[in-house]
Tab-separated table of C-alpha atoms in Angstrom:
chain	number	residue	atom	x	y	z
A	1	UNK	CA	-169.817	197.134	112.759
A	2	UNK	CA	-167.206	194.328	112.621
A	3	UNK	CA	-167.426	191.513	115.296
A	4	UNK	CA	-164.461	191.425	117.812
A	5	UNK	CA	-163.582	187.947	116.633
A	6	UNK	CA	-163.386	189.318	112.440
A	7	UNK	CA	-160.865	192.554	114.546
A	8	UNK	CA	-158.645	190.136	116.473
A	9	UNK	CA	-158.084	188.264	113.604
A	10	UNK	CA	-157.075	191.419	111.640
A	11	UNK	CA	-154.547	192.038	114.739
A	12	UNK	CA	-153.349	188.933	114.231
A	13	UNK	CA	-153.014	188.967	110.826
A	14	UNK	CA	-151.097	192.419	110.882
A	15	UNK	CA	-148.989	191.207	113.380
A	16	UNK	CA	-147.633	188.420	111.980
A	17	UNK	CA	-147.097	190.381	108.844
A	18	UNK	CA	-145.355	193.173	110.741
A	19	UNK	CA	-142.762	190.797	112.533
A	20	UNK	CA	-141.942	189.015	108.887
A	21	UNK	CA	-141.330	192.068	107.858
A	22	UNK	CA	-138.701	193.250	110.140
A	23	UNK	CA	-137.046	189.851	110.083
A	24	UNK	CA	-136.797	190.210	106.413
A	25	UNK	CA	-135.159	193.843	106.871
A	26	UNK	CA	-132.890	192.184	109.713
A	27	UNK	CA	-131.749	189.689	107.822
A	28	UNK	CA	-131.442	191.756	104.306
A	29	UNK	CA	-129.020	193.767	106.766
A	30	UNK	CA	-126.997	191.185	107.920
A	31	UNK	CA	-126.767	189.039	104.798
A	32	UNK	CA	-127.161	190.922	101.847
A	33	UNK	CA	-126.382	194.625	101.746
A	34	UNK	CA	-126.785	197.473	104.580
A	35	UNK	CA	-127.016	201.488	103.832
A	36	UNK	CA	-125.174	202.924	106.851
A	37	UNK	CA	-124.051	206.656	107.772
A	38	UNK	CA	-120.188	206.742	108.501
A	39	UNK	CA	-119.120	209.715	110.915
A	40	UNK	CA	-115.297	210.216	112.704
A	41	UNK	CA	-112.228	211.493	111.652
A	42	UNK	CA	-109.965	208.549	111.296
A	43	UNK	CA	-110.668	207.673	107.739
A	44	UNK	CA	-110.210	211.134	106.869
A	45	UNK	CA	-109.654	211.794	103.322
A	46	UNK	CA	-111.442	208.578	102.297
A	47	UNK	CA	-114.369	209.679	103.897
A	48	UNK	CA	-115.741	212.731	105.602
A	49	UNK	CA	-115.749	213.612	109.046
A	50	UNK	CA	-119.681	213.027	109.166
A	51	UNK	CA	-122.470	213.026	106.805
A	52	UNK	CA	-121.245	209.713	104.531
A	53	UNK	CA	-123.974	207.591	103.177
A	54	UNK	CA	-122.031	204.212	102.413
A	55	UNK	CA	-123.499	200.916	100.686
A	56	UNK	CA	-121.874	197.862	102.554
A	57	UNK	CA	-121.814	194.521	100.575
A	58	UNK	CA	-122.278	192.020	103.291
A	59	UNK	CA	-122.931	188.866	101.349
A	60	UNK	CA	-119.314	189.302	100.091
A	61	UNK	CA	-118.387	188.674	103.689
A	62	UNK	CA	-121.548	186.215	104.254
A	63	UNK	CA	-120.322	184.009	100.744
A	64	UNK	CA	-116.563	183.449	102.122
A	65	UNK	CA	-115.215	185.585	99.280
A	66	UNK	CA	-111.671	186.456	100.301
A	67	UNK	CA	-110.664	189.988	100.970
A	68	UNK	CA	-107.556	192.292	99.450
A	69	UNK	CA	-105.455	194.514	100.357
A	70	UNK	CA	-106.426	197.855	100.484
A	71	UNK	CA	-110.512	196.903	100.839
A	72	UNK	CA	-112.534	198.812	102.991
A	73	UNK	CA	-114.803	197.355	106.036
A	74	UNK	CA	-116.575	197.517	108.190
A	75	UNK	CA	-116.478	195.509	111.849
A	76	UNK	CA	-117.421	195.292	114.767
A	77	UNK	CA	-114.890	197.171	117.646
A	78	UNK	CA	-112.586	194.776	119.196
A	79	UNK	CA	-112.300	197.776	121.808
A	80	UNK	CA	-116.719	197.923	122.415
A	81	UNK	CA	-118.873	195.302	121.503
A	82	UNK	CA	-121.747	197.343	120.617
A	83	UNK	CA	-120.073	199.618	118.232
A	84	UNK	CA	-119.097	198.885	114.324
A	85	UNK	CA	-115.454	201.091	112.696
A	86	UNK	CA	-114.672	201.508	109.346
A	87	UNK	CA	-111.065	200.607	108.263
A	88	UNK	CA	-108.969	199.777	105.538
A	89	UNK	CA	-107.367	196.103	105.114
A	90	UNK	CA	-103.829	196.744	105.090
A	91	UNK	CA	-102.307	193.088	105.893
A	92	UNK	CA	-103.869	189.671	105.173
A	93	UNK	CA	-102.747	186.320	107.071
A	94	UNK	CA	-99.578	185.596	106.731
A	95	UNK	CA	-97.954	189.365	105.644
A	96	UNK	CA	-95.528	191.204	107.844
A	97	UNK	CA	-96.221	194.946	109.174
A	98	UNK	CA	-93.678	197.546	110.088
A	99	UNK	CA	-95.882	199.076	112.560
A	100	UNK	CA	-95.439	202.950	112.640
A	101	UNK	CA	-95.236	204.559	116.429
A	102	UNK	CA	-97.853	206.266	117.354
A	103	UNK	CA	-96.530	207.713	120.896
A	104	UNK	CA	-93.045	208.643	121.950
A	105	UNK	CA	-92.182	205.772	124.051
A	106	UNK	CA	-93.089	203.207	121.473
A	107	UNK	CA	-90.537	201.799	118.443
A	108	UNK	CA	-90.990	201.142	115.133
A	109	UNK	CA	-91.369	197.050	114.746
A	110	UNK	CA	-92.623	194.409	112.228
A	111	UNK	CA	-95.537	191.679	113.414
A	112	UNK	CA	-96.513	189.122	110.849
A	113	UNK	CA	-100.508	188.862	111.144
A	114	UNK	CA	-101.684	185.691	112.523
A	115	UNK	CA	-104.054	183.156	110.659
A	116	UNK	CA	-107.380	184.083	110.631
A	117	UNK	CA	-106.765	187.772	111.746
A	118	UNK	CA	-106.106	191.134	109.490
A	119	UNK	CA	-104.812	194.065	109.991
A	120	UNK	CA	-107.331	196.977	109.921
A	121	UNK	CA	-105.748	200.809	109.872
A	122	UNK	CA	-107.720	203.636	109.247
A	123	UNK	CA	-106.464	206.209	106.679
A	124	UNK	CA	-105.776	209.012	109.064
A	125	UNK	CA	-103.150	208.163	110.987
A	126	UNK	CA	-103.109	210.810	113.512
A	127	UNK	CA	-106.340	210.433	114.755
A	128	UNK	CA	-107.469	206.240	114.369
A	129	UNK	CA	-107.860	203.494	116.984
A	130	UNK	CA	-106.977	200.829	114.906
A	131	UNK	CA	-104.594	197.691	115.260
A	132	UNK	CA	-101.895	199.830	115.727
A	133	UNK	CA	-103.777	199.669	119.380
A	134	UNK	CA	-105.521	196.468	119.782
A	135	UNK	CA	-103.560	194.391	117.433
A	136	UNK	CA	-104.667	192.251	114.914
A	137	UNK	CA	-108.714	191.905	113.983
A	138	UNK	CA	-110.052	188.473	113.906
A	139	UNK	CA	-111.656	187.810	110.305
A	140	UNK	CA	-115.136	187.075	112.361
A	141	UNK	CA	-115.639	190.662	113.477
A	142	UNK	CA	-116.305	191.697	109.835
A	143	UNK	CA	-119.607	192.168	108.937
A	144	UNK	CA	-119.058	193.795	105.044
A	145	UNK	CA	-117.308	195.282	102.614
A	146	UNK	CA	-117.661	199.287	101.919
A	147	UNK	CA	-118.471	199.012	98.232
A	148	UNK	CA	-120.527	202.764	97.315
A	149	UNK	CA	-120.888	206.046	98.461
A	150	UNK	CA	-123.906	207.084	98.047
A	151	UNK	CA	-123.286	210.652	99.700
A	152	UNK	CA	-122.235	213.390	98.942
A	153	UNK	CA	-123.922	213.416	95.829
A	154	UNK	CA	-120.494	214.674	94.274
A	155	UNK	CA	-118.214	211.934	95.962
A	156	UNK	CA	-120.903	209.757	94.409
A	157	UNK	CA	-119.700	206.295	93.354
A	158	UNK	CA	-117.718	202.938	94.028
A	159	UNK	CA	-114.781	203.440	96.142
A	160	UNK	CA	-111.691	202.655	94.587
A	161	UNK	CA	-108.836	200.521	95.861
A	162	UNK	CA	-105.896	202.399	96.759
A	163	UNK	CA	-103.439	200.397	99.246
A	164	UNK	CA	-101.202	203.512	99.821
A	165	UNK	CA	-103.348	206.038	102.100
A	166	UNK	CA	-104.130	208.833	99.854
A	167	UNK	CA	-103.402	212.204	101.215
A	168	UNK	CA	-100.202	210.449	103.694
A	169	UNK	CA	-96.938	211.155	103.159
A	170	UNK	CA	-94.097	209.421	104.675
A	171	UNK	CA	-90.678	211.669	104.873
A	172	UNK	CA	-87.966	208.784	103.251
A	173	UNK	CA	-84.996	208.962	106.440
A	174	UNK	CA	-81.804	207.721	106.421
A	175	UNK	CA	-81.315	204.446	107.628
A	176	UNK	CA	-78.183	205.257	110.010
A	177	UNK	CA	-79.079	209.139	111.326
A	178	UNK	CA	-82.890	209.149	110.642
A	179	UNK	CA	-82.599	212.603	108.954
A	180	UNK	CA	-84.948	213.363	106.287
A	181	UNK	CA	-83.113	212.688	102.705
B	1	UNK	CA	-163.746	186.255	85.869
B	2	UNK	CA	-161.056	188.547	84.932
B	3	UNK	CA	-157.730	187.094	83.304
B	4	UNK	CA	-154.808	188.627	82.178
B	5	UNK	CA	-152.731	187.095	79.154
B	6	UNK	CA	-149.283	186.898	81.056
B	7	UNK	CA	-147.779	184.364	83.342
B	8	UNK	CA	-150.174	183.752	86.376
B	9	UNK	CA	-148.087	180.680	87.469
B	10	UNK	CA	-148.066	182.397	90.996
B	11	UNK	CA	-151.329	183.314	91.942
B	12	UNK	CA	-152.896	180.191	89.732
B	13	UNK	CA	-150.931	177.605	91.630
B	14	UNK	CA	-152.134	176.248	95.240
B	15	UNK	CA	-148.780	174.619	95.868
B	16	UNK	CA	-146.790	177.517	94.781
B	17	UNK	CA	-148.458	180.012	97.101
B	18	UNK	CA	-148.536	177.544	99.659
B	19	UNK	CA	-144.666	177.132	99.341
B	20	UNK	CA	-144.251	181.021	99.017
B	21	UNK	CA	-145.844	181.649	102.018
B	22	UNK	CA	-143.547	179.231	104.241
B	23	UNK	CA	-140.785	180.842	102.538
B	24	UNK	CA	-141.399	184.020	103.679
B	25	UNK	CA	-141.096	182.576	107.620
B	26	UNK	CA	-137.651	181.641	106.632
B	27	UNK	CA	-136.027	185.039	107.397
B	28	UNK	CA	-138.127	184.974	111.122
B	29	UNK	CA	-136.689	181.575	111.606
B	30	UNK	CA	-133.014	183.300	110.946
B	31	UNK	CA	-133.794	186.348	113.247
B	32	UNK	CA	-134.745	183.893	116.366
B	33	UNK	CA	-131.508	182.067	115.476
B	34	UNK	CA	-129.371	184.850	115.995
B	35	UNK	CA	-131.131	187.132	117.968
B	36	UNK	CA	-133.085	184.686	121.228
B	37	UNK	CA	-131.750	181.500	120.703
B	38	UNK	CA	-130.859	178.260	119.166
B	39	UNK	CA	-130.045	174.424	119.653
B	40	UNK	CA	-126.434	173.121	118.967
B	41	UNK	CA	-124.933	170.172	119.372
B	42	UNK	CA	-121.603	170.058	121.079
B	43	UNK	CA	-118.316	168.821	119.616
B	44	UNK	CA	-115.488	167.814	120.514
B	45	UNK	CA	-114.329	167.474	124.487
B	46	UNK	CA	-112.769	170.934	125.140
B	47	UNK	CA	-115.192	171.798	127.774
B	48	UNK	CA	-115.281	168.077	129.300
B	49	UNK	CA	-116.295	168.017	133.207
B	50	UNK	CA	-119.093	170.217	132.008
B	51	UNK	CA	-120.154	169.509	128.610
B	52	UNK	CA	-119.762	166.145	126.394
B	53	UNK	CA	-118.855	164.459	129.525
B	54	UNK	CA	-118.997	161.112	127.574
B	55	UNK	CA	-117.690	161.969	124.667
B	56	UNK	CA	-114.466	160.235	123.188
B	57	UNK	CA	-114.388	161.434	119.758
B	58	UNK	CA	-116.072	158.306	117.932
B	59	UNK	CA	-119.008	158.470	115.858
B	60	UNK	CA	-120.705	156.101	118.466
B	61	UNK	CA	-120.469	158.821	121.842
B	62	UNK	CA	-123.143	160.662	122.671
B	63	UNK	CA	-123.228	164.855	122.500
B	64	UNK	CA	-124.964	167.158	124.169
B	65	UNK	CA	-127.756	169.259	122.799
B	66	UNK	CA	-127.606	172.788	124.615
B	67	UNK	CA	-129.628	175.784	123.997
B	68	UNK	CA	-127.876	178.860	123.494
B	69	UNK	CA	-129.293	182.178	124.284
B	70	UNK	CA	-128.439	184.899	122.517
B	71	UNK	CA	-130.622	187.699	123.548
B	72	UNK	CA	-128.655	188.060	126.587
B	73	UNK	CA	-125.714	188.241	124.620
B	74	UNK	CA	-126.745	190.575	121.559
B	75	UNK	CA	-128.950	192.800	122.686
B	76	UNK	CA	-128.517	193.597	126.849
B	77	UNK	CA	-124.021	192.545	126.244
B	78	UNK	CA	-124.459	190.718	129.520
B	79	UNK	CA	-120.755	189.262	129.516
B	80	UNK	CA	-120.186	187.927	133.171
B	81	UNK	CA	-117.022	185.958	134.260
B	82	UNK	CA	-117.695	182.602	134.944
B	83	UNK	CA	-120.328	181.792	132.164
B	84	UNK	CA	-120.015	179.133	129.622
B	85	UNK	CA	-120.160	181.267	126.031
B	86	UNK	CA	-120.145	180.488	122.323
B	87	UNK	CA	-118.243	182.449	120.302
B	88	UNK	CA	-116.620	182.506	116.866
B	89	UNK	CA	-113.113	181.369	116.579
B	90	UNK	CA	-110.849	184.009	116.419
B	91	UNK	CA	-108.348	182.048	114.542
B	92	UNK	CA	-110.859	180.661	111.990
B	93	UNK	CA	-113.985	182.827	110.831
B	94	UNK	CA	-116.060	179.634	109.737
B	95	UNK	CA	-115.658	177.561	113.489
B	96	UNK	CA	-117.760	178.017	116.383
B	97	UNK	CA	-115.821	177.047	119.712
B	98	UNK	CA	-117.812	176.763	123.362
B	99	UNK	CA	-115.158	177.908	126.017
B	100	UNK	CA	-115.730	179.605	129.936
B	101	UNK	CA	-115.400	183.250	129.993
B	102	UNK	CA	-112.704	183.742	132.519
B	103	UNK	CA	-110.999	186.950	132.438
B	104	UNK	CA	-112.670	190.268	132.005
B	105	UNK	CA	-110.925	193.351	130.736
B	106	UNK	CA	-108.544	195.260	133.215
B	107	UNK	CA	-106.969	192.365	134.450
B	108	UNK	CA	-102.971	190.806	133.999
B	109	UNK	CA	-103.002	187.024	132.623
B	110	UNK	CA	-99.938	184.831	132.471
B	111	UNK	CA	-100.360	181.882	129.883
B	112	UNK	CA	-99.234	178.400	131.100
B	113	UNK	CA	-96.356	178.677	129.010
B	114	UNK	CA	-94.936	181.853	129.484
B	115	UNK	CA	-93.142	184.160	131.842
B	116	UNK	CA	-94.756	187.395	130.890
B	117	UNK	CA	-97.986	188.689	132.719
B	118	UNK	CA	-100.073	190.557	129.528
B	119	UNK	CA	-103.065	192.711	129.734
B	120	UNK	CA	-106.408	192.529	128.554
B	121	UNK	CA	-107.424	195.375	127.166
B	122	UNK	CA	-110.319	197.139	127.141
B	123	UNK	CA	-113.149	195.417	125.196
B	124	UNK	CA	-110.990	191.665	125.761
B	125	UNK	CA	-111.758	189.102	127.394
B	126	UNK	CA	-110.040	185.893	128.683
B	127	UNK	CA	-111.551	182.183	127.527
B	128	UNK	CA	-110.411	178.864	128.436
B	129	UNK	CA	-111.723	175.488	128.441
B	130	UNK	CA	-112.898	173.462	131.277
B	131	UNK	CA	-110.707	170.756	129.917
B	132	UNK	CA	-107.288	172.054	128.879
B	133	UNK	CA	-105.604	169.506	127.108
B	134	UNK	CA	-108.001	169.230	125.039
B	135	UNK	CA	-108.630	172.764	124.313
B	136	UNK	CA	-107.104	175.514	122.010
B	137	UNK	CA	-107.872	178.665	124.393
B	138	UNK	CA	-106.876	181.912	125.268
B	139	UNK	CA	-103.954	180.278	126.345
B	140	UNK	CA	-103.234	179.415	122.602
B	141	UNK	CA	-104.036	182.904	121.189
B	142	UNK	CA	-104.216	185.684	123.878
B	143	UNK	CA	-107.093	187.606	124.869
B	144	UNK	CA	-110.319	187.642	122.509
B	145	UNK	CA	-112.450	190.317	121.806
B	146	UNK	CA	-116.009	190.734	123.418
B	147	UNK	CA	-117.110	191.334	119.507
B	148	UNK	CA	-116.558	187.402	119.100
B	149	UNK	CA	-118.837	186.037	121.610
B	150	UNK	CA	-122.478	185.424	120.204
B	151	UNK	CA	-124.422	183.332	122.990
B	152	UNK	CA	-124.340	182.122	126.345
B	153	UNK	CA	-124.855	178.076	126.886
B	154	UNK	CA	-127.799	178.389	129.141
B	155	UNK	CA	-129.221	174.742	129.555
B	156	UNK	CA	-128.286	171.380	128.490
B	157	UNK	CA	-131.166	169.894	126.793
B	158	UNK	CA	-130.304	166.218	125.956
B	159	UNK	CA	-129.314	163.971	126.852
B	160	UNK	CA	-132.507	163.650	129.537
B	161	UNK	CA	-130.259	162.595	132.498
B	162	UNK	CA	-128.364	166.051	132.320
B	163	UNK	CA	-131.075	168.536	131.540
B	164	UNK	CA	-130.273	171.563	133.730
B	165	UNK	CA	-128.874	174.639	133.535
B	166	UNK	CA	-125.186	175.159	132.857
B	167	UNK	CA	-123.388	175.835	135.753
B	168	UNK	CA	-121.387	179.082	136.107
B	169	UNK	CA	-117.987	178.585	137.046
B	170	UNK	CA	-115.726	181.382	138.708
B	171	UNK	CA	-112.016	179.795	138.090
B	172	UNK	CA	-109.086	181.794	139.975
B	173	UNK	CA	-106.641	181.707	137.493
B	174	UNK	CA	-103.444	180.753	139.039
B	175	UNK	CA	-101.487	183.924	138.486
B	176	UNK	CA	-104.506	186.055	138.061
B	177	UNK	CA	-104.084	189.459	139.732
B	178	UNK	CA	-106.483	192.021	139.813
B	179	UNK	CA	-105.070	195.252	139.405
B	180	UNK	CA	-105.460	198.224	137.126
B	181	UNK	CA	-103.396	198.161	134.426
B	182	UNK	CA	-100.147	201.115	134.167
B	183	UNK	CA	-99.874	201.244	131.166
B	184	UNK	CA	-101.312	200.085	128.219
């Protein structure tokens, strides 16, 4: 039989062990790399509705390495604090955007993206809350880069980086009568 | 006593384990950062009547050491109007700016300069500083998201004349209105 003293100091022990630990997994997840499920339809034929196991490279972010065109990441919602989206980087500082309408009453128009902002779209157009809605993303609401999928095991493998949204097609119109050519 | 032929620098050196075990209380000393709180200095006189009171911008002026909780912030997204917040700039990832949270989302702001009332959306919020010719603000770049903000400035802790809480601050914006927004 142990003496309370010799089990408290197990506690103790075990305690402080468990809380280094989860720091250590906190800040793995925040600074180094993250394994996160990916579920909605607005990056549609990038990735699946639900079930996507993704690798995100955070210390890309966390290092200051600039991002490109066409990169996928993930941030935190400008719309809910609480929750993360996954987008593609479609304009850097600097680069001008013919935004496309995405109700009746609204007109085609070009914004140039402000410093320190990008412009995040998700690959299904139709169905995306992206800055087409809340404008441009500040470059501090990025948390990492989508580098891997992990799952499906047949999808398996880096994502490549395709600035034109694969599976969108845009109609060429005329100019003057906007009928399809 | 039993030795294996390979490198036992580790386990053979006092001052190596000694120094391996503090290391491995650097990642809880990162998690308390961001997660409960921290101590910052503030620069610069953007927030002036409240924070840096003294400060003229030489090397020479004192600065105020405030503690910044962040549990509040990151884990319950407690964002009231009227509370002194740090958040990251929106125009520069790397800067950390200390500004009053003064509009919440659903609500019609007109900058200083400017005729045209705009919304904040949902998930937005307004920030200004106390002082604002000194500040670059919502007024510079429009509504912010919630996202940005990471703490709330809870108590000034130094210098020892000033120690107290921060107070919160409910400014009526001059052409505030508080309506719900048509259309947005």
């Amino acid at each position: 039989m142990r003496s309370s003293a010799e089990l408290l100091d197990e506690t103790r022990y075990n305690v402080v062990d468990l809380v280094k630990f989860s720091c250590t997994l906190y800040c793995l997840h925040e600074y180094v790399a993250d394994v996160t499920a990916l579920a909605g339809p607005s990056m549609l034929p990038t990735f699946n509705e639900a079930g996507d196991i993704v690798v995100v490279d955070c210390l890309h972010v966390k290092l200051g390495r600039p991002l490109q065109k066409g990169d996928i990441v993930i941030a935190r919602s400008p719309s809910n604090p609480s929750n993360t989206v996954c987008k593609r980087v479609l304009g850097l500082p600097g680069d001008r955007i013919l935004i496309q309408p995405q109700y009746w009453y609204q007109q085609e128009h070009v914004l140039q993206v402000p410093p320190g902002m990008l412009w995040l779209e998700g690959d299904n157009p139709f169905n995306s809350t992206d800055s087409r809605t809340y404008g441009p993303v500040p470059m501090a609401l990025v948390k990492g880069l989508v580098a891997f999928k992990l799952y499906p095991l047949h999808e398996f493998g880096p994502l490549p980086r395709t600035f034109r949204r694969p599976g969108a097609r845009y109609p060429k119109l005329d100019r003057e009568t906007g009928i399809r050519k | 006593m039993v030795t294996t032929g390979g490198f036992s620098a580790f386990s053979s050196s006092g001052n190596v384990r000694r120094l391996l075990s503090t290391l491995s209380f650097l990642p809880v000393g990162v998690a308390v950062n961001e997660l409960i709180g921290s101590f910052m200095f503030v620069d610069g006189r953007s927030m002036q009547p409240t924070l840096n009171p003294a400060y003229s911008g030489s090397y020479t002026s004192s600065r105020d050491l405030v503690f910044v909780a962040k549990w509040p912030i990151k884990v319950w997204r407690r964002y009231r109007k009227g509370e002194v917040v740090v958040l990251r700039s929106p125009v520069d990832p790397d800067v950390e700016v200390i500004r009053r949270l003064t509009g919440r989302e659903r609500e019609w702001r007109t900058r200083r300069v400017g005729m045209r009332q705009e919304p904040i959306l949902e998930g937005f919020c307004w920030v200004t500083g106390d002082n604002p010719l000194y500040s670059e603000d919502s007024e510079t770049y429009g509504p912010v998201p919630l996202a940005l903000i990471e703490g709330w400035v809870a108590y000034v802790v130094w210098p020892l004349n000033r120690v107290g809480p921060v107070p919160k601050r409910v400014i009526q914006a001059p052409h505030a209105q508080r309506m719900p927004p048509q259309d947005l």
